[in-house]
mmCIF file of C-alpha atoms in Angstrom:
data_model
loop_
_atom_site.group_PDB
_atom_site.id
_atom_site.type_symbol
_atom_site.label_atom_id
_atom_site.label_comp_id
_atom_site.label_asym_id
_atom_site.label_seq_id
_atom_site.Cartn_x
_atom_site.Cartn_y
_atom_site.Cartn_z
ATOM 1 C CA MET A 272 168.149 233.533 63.753
ATOM 2 C CA ASN A 273 166.685 233.014 60.012
ATOM 3 C CA HIS A 274 162.690 233.349 59.394
ATOM 4 C CA PRO A 275 160.946 232.077 56.914
ATOM 5 C CA GLN A 276 160.092 234.589 54.870
ATOM 6 C CA GLU A 277 156.591 236.170 54.101
ATOM 7 C CA GLY A 278 155.306 235.778 50.583
ATOM 8 C CA ALA A 279 157.207 232.821 49.995
ATOM 9 C CA GLY A 280 155.685 229.543 47.756
ATOM 10 C CA TYR A 281 156.760 227.199 49.837
ATOM 11 C CA ASN A 282 157.515 226.274 52.843
ATOM 12 C CA GLU A 283 160.685 224.762 54.634
ATOM 13 C CA VAL A 284 160.418 220.708 55.625
ATOM 14 C CA THR A 285 163.074 220.150 58.218
ATOM 15 C CA ILE A 286 165.418 216.855 56.701
ATOM 16 C CA MET A 287 166.364 214.670 60.378
ATOM 17 C CA TYR A 288 169.950 212.593 58.582
ATOM 18 C CA ASN A 289 170.548 209.360 60.291
ATOM 19 C CA ASP A 290 175.043 208.704 59.677
ATOM 20 C CA GLY A 291 174.783 209.974 57.081
ATOM 21 C CA ALA A 292 171.979 208.929 55.088
ATOM 22 C CA VAL A 293 168.973 209.675 54.524
ATOM 23 C CA PRO A 294 165.898 207.477 54.889
ATOM 24 C CA PHE A 295 163.544 205.625 52.206
ATOM 25 C CA PRO A 296 160.183 206.134 52.870
ATOM 26 C CA TYR A 297 158.697 202.437 54.006
ATOM 27 C CA PRO A 298 156.943 201.341 50.934
ATOM 28 C CA PRO A 299 153.048 201.423 51.072
ATOM 29 C CA PRO A 300 151.203 197.659 52.536
ATOM 30 C CA PRO A 301 149.864 195.657 49.151
ATOM 31 C CA PRO A 302 146.074 195.564 47.800
ATOM 32 C CA PRO A 303 143.891 193.061 49.746
ATOM 33 C CA PRO A 304 143.800 190.118 47.560
ATOM 34 C CA ARG A 305 139.860 189.994 45.317
ATOM 35 C CA HIS A 306 138.096 186.985 46.122
ATOM 36 C CA GLY A 307 136.808 185.772 42.790
ATOM 37 C CA ARG A 308 133.661 184.853 42.398
ATOM 38 C CA LEU A 309 132.680 181.064 42.528
ATOM 39 C CA ASN A 310 131.793 179.303 39.289
ATOM 40 C CA PRO A 311 129.871 176.147 39.015
ATOM 41 C CA PHE A 312 132.111 173.732 38.189
ATOM 42 C CA ARG A 313 134.214 175.005 42.128
ATOM 43 C CA ILE A 314 130.091 174.899 43.716
ATOM 44 C CA LEU A 315 130.215 171.204 42.300
ATOM 45 C CA VAL A 316 133.859 170.047 42.952
ATOM 46 C CA ARG A 317 132.793 171.718 47.083
ATOM 47 C CA GLY A 318 130.154 170.055 47.093
ATOM 48 C CA LEU A 319 131.299 166.677 45.979
ATOM 49 C CA VAL A 320 134.046 166.632 48.748
ATOM 50 C CA ALA A 321 131.450 167.294 51.065
ATOM 51 C CA ALA A 322 129.376 164.708 50.500
ATOM 52 C CA SER A 323 132.190 161.937 50.211
ATOM 53 C CA ALA A 324 133.326 163.254 53.995
ATOM 54 C CA VAL A 325 130.051 162.380 54.645
ATOM 55 C CA PHE A 326 129.697 159.218 53.111
ATOM 56 C CA GLY A 327 132.800 158.651 55.060
ATOM 57 C CA VAL A 328 131.755 158.742 58.584
ATOM 58 C CA LEU A 329 128.892 157.229 58.337
ATOM 59 C CA ALA A 330 130.408 154.687 56.382
ATOM 60 C CA LEU A 331 132.926 154.204 59.937
ATOM 61 C CA LEU A 332 129.769 154.374 62.577
ATOM 62 C CA ILE A 333 128.291 151.543 60.180
ATOM 63 C CA CYS A 334 131.308 149.006 60.318
ATOM 64 C CA LEU A 335 132.070 150.361 64.086
ATOM 65 C CA ILE A 336 128.234 149.196 64.917
ATOM 66 C CA TYR A 337 127.674 146.578 62.469
ATOM 67 C CA TRP A 338 131.412 145.346 62.618
ATOM 68 C CA PRO A 339 130.791 141.059 63.502
ATOM 69 C CA ARG A 340 132.519 139.942 66.461
ATOM 70 C CA THR A 341 134.146 136.588 65.358
ATOM 71 C CA VAL A 342 132.250 133.238 66.057
ATOM 72 C CA ARG A 343 133.662 131.589 69.466
ATOM 73 C CA VAL A 344 133.770 127.884 70.423
ATOM 74 C CA ALA A 345 134.951 125.989 73.582
ATOM 75 C CA ALA A 346 134.782 122.447 73.566
ATOM 76 C CA ALA A 347 131.716 121.563 77.057
ATOM 77 C CA ALA A 348 133.089 118.470 77.389
ATOM 78 C CA ALA A 349 134.507 114.749 75.543
ATOM 79 C CA THR A 350 135.307 111.731 75.509
ATOM 80 C CA LEU A 351 137.375 109.221 75.194
ATOM 81 C CA ALA A 352 136.132 105.202 75.119
ATOM 82 C CA ARG A 353 139.375 103.508 72.540
ATOM 83 C CA PHE A 354 142.416 104.770 70.706
ATOM 84 C CA GLU A 355 144.660 102.294 70.046
ATOM 85 C CA VAL A 356 146.430 100.296 66.993
ATOM 86 C CA ASP A 357 144.706 97.014 66.491
ATOM 87 C CA ARG A 358 145.820 95.299 63.887
ATOM 88 C CA TYR A 359 147.968 96.817 60.875
ATOM 89 C CA ASP A 360 147.416 95.920 57.131
ATOM 90 C CA THR A 361 150.271 94.941 55.262
ATOM 91 C CA THR A 362 151.265 94.973 51.620
ATOM 92 C CA PRO A 363 154.488 93.947 49.878
ATOM 93 C CA THR A 364 155.886 96.710 50.174
ATOM 94 C CA SER A 365 154.673 98.584 53.497
ATOM 95 C CA ILE A 366 153.180 97.679 56.872
ATOM 96 C CA THR A 367 150.425 100.571 57.858
ATOM 97 C CA PRO A 368 149.529 100.582 61.152
ATOM 98 C CA VAL A 369 145.434 100.466 61.731
ATOM 99 C CA LEU A 370 143.853 103.276 64.447
ATOM 100 C CA SER A 371 140.283 102.281 65.912
ATOM 101 C CA TYR A 372 139.182 105.540 67.925
ATOM 102 C CA ASN A 373 135.826 106.243 69.777
ATOM 103 C CA LEU A 374 135.856 109.615 70.315
ATOM 104 C CA ASN A 375 132.990 111.870 71.566
ATOM 105 C CA ALA A 376 132.758 115.562 72.640
ATOM 106 C CA VAL A 377 129.628 118.701 72.881
ATOM 107 C CA LEU A 378 130.781 121.802 71.483
ATOM 108 C CA ALA A 379 129.106 125.273 72.598
ATOM 109 C CA VAL A 380 129.562 127.130 69.637
ATOM 110 C CA SER A 381 128.761 130.740 70.446
ATOM 111 C CA ASN A 382 127.254 134.075 68.054
ATOM 112 C CA PRO A 383 128.241 136.758 70.612
ATOM 113 C CA ASN A 384 126.973 139.298 67.594
ATOM 114 C CA LYS A 385 123.828 141.184 69.252
ATOM 115 C CA ARG A 386 123.125 142.627 65.442
ATOM 116 C CA VAL A 387 124.419 139.776 62.928
ATOM 117 C CA SER A 388 123.490 136.588 62.288
ATOM 118 C CA VAL A 389 125.891 133.648 61.240
ATOM 119 C CA TYR A 390 125.560 131.224 58.039
ATOM 120 C CA TYR A 391 127.966 128.301 58.663
ATOM 121 C CA ASP A 392 128.792 126.527 55.248
ATOM 122 C CA GLY A 393 131.138 123.109 55.255
ATOM 123 C CA PHE A 394 131.652 123.018 58.699
ATOM 124 C CA GLN A 395 132.858 120.272 60.119
ATOM 125 C CA ALA A 396 135.170 119.334 63.244
ATOM 126 C CA SER A 397 138.499 116.692 62.662
ATOM 127 C CA GLY A 398 140.433 114.516 65.278
ATOM 128 C CA LEU A 399 143.990 114.986 65.358
ATOM 129 C CA TYR A 400 146.818 113.111 67.093
ATOM 130 C CA GLN A 401 150.254 114.430 66.352
ATOM 131 C CA TYR A 402 149.263 116.614 64.290
ATOM 132 C CA HIS A 403 148.024 113.219 62.044
ATOM 133 C CA ARG A 404 144.101 113.705 61.377
ATOM 134 C CA PHE A 405 142.193 109.962 61.724
ATOM 135 C CA ALA A 406 138.810 111.401 61.347
ATOM 136 C CA ARG A 407 136.465 114.702 59.951
ATOM 137 C CA ALA A 408 132.498 114.596 60.289
ATOM 138 C CA ALA A 409 130.122 117.303 59.689
ATOM 139 C CA LEU A 410 128.336 119.426 62.284
ATOM 140 C CA PRO A 411 125.032 120.260 61.585
ATOM 141 C CA LEU A 412 125.116 123.510 62.849
ATOM 142 C CA PRO A 413 123.760 125.596 59.399
ATOM 143 C CA PHE A 414 123.146 128.862 61.105
ATOM 144 C CA GLN A 415 122.034 130.974 63.701
ATOM 145 C CA ALA A 416 121.094 133.763 65.742
ATOM 146 C CA THR A 417 122.099 136.919 67.168
ATOM 147 C CA ARG A 418 123.364 135.827 70.610
ATOM 148 C CA ARG A 419 122.664 132.675 70.911
ATOM 149 C CA THR A 420 125.096 129.285 72.045
ATOM 150 C CA ASP A 421 124.078 126.503 70.513
ATOM 151 C CA THR A 422 125.588 123.193 71.558
ATOM 152 C CA VAL A 423 126.504 120.939 68.735
ATOM 153 C CA PRO A 424 127.378 116.754 69.132
ATOM 154 C CA VAL A 425 130.951 115.474 67.517
ATOM 155 C CA GLU A 426 131.124 111.474 67.153
ATOM 156 C CA LEU A 427 135.077 110.319 65.667
ATOM 157 C CA THR A 428 133.802 106.826 65.691
ATOM 158 C CA GLY A 429 135.727 103.915 63.015
ATOM 159 C CA SER A 430 139.149 102.846 62.565
ATOM 160 C CA SER A 431 141.326 104.609 59.603
ATOM 161 C CA PRO A 432 145.304 104.220 58.699
ATOM 162 C CA ALA A 433 147.472 105.631 60.983
ATOM 163 C CA HIS A 434 150.580 107.622 60.217
ATOM 164 C CA VAL A 435 154.336 105.177 59.692
ATOM 165 C CA ASP A 436 155.492 106.667 63.382
ATOM 166 C CA LEU A 437 152.523 105.315 65.299
ATOM 167 C CA ARG A 438 153.222 101.698 66.416
ATOM 168 C CA ALA A 439 150.683 99.309 69.054
ATOM 169 C CA ASP A 440 153.756 99.255 71.432
ATOM 170 C CA ALA A 441 155.430 102.887 71.392
ATOM 171 C CA PHE A 442 151.836 105.384 72.252
ATOM 172 C CA PRO A 443 153.720 108.049 73.865
ATOM 173 C CA PRO A 444 150.185 108.920 76.477
ATOM 174 C CA HIS A 445 150.216 105.105 77.543
ATOM 175 C CA GLU A 446 152.851 106.344 80.429
ATOM 176 C CA LYS A 447 150.997 108.692 81.368
ATOM 177 C CA GLY A 448 147.603 107.532 80.966
ATOM 178 C CA VAL A 449 146.461 110.802 79.011
ATOM 179 C CA PHE A 450 146.271 111.195 75.019
ATOM 180 C CA PRO A 451 147.046 114.732 73.622
ATOM 181 C CA VAL A 452 143.472 114.512 70.935
ATOM 182 C CA ASP A 453 142.944 117.867 69.308
ATOM 183 C CA LEU A 454 140.105 118.436 67.754
ATOM 184 C CA MET A 455 140.122 120.884 64.677
ATOM 185 C CA VAL A 456 136.817 122.993 63.923
ATOM 186 C CA ASP A 457 136.807 124.852 60.148
ATOM 187 C CA GLY A 458 134.197 126.120 58.041
ATOM 188 C CA ILE A 459 133.087 129.001 56.060
ATOM 189 C CA VAL A 460 130.799 131.962 57.813
ATOM 190 C CA ARG A 461 128.955 134.280 56.075
ATOM 191 C CA TYR A 462 127.325 137.246 58.139
ATOM 192 C CA ARG A 463 123.576 138.819 57.796
ATOM 193 C CA PHE A 464 122.702 142.103 58.963
ATOM 194 C CA GLY A 465 118.883 142.394 59.058
ATOM 195 C CA LYS A 466 117.977 141.391 55.935
ATOM 196 C CA LEU A 467 121.392 141.538 53.757
ATOM 197 C CA THR A 468 123.395 138.701 53.907
ATOM 198 C CA THR A 469 127.372 138.953 53.435
ATOM 199 C CA ALA A 470 128.631 137.681 49.485
ATOM 200 C CA VAL A 471 132.079 137.717 50.869
ATOM 201 C CA ALA A 472 132.812 134.748 53.403
ATOM 202 C CA SER A 473 134.875 134.028 55.722
ATOM 203 C CA LYS A 474 137.845 130.610 56.930
ATOM 204 C CA LEU A 475 136.650 130.253 60.778
ATOM 205 C CA THR A 476 139.482 127.698 61.946
ATOM 206 C CA VAL A 477 139.290 127.192 65.558
ATOM 207 C CA GLU A 478 141.548 124.338 67.403
ATOM 208 C CA CYS A 479 140.444 122.605 71.126
ATOM 209 C CA ARG A 480 143.023 120.795 72.713
ATOM 210 C CA LEU A 481 142.014 117.930 74.835
ATOM 211 C CA ASP A 482 144.040 115.686 76.806
ATOM 212 C CA LEU A 483 141.701 113.273 77.792
ATOM 213 C CA ASN A 484 142.066 109.804 79.346
ATOM 214 C CA LEU A 485 140.909 106.400 78.357
ATOM 215 C CA MET A 486 136.907 106.727 79.438
ATOM 216 C CA VAL A 487 136.646 109.991 81.714
ATOM 217 C CA PRO A 488 134.840 112.886 80.894
ATOM 218 C CA SER A 489 136.690 115.978 80.412
ATOM 219 C CA GLY A 490 135.293 119.395 81.809
ATOM 220 C CA TRP A 491 135.044 123.055 80.045
ATOM 221 C CA ILE A 492 137.225 123.449 77.484
ATOM 222 C CA ASP A 493 137.984 126.755 75.610
ATOM 223 C CA CYS A 494 139.073 126.609 72.243
ATOM 224 C CA ALA A 495 141.534 128.762 70.643
ATOM 225 C CA ASN A 496 140.821 130.371 67.364
ATOM 226 C CA TRP A 497 142.947 131.156 64.276
ATOM 227 C CA SER A 498 141.230 132.740 62.219
#
């Protein structure tokens, strides 16, 4: 057995072989990344990003709280006293039927918003029969406060030229005694948040489908919003 000689200037190192190949030592770990110091430009950019995020969250919360709900309209009552073709306007080239009508209704207009009041511009109701308008009347409701329901009268009385398919002997509802008359309510609405009124207006269109017997008042009829 060999022993290291005394006085030698080195020590023997035993090298372990693995399949005849000498393993290489593992490389040292990379040094930790150096964090650069924040300069004024980076501080400004991060401040702008944080302010934008806070502003976006606040804007979303305000929209969720103050976003206006749609105005609701219903026909509280409606009566059709007259609806008939009683004469014809004759010209050298055509014969136009004339429709005489008397329709009275009471609309219930509701603003369901707690914090938003409503201005109405050009608020009106139109009477339609078979998708043809025969009369129009303005509605006296310029402004509506929050959480309020107002009753608005509608009176459509008079006569007007009817469409050419409408004849006195060809009234389809006469067979059943029911006239499918529609009331279309439309106008421009603007919303008021406290003392702030929006400059952008939105269109309001509501359809009230009325199936009316002559001289028989209807009950409550909910109307459908188109916009």
